[in-house]
Structures are given as structure tokens and as C-alpha cells.
Coordinates of C-alpha atoms in Angstrom, one line a residue:
M1 CA 83.3 72.3 124.5
T2 CA 80.6 72.0 127.1
W3 CA 83.3 71.4 129.7
L4 CA 85.2 74.6 129.0
P5 CA 83.2 77.0 131.2
S6 CA 83.2 74.7 134.1
L7 CA 87.0 74.1 133.7
M8 CA 87.8 77.8 133.6
E9 CA 85.7 78.5 136.7
A10 CA 87.5 75.6 138.5
V11 CA 90.9 77.0 137.5
Y12 CA 90.0 80.4 138.9
V13 CA 88.6 78.9 142.1
V14 CA 91.7 76.7 142.7
L15 CA 94.1 79.6 142.0
L16 CA 92.2 82.1 144.1
H17 CA 92.1 79.6 147.0
E18 CA 95.6 78.3 146.8
I19 CA 97.5 81.4 145.8
E20 CA 95.4 84.3 147.1
R21 CA 94.1 82.3 150.1
K22 CA 90.5 83.5 149.4
T23 CA 87.7 81.9 151.2
A24 CA 84.9 80.1 149.4
K25 CA 82.5 83.0 150.1
E26 CA 85.0 85.5 148.8
I27 CA 85.6 83.4 145.7
A28 CA 81.9 82.9 145.1
A29 CA 81.3 86.7 145.3
M30 CA 84.2 87.5 143.0
L31 CA 83.3 85.0 140.3
G32 CA 79.5 85.2 140.6
L33 CA 79.2 81.5 141.7
T34 CA 77.3 80.0 144.6
P35 CA 79.3 79.2 147.7
Q36 CA 78.2 75.6 147.2
T37 CA 79.7 75.4 143.7
V38 CA 83.0 76.8 145.0
Q39 CA 82.9 74.2 147.8
N40 CA 82.2 71.4 145.3
I41 CA 85.2 72.5 143.3
L42 CA 87.5 72.7 146.4
R43 CA 86.3 69.3 147.6
A44 CA 87.0 67.6 144.3
K45 CA 89.4 64.8 144.4
P46 CA 92.1 64.6 141.7
E47 CA 91.7 60.8 141.7
F48 CA 88.1 61.3 140.5
A49 CA 89.5 63.1 137.4
R50 CA 92.0 60.3 136.8
K51 CA 89.4 57.6 136.9
R52 CA 87.0 59.7 134.7
L53 CA 89.7 60.3 132.1
E54 CA 90.5 56.6 132.0
A55 CA 86.8 55.8 131.5
L56 CA 86.6 58.5 128.7
M57 CA 89.6 56.9 127.0
A58 CA 88.0 53.5 127.2
G59 CA 84.7 54.8 125.8
E60 CA 82.9 54.1 129.0
L61 CA 82.0 57.6 130.0
E62 CA 78.3 58.6 130.2
S63 CA 77.1 62.1 129.8
A64 CA 77.6 64.2 132.9
D65 CA 75.2 66.4 134.7
E66 CA 76.2 69.9 135.9
E67 CA 77.3 68.7 139.4
T68 CA 79.5 66.0 137.9
R69 CA 81.0 68.5 135.4
T70 CA 81.8 70.9 138.3
H71 CA 83.4 68.1 140.3
M72 CA 85.4 66.9 137.3
A73 CA 86.5 70.4 136.4
G74 CA 87.6 71.0 140.0
A75 CA 89.5 67.7 140.0
L76 CA 91.2 68.6 136.7
A77 CA 92.2 72.0 137.9
K78 CA 93.7 70.5 141.1
L79 CA 95.6 68.0 139.1
A80 CA 97.0 70.7 136.9
Y81 CA 97.9 72.9 139.9
E82 CA 99.6 70.0 141.6
E83 CA 101.6 69.2 138.5
L84 CA 102.7 72.8 138.2
R85 CA 103.8 73.0 141.8
Q86 CA 105.8 69.7 141.4
Q87 CA 107.4 71.0 138.3
E88 CA 108.4 74.3 140.0
A89 CA 109.9 72.3 142.9
R90 CA 111.9 70.1 140.5
E91 CA 113.3 73.3 138.8
V92 CA 114.4 74.7 142.2
D93 CA 116.2 71.5 143.2

């Protein structure tokens, strides 16, 4: 449950950036986040999430600090967004 707030923030950040084309500063102001937090989310690499999830499943995941949770949440949000876009593209074909 401690990941839920970070994940929800990340989802909003990714959607506002990808769909609404908002800048990091605009998103930060809208969501009450720091511009640095928004940048961390937008820079998150989906591969980071994959590796962390594999470690979690193997029982090798240590507790995460706030920056790591933000990065992980951003990576998960990006993975979900990419999957949604791919699924929509398959439906159009």
C-alpha cells in the first residue's frame, strides 16, 4: 500500500505528459509536486520496473526509499501506458 500514492502520481504525470503534452513545470503545478519529482518520473526507464519486479518475485527486493519508489512508479506507469498503446494499435489493425 505504500506504493499506491507514488503510482497514482506517476500515472497522472505520464498521462498529462503523453496525452495532454504538458511540460514538467505545468504538471508539477497541477499536481502539487516538485518539478524534480515530475522529471524523475518522466526519466524512469520501463526496464527498471521489469528488473525490480523480477527481484520482488524472487524475494530479493530490499525496502525502497522515496526516490526509488518514485522512479519505480514512473517506470510502471510507462509500462502500462506502452501496453495500452500497443493494445490499441493491435485493435486498429
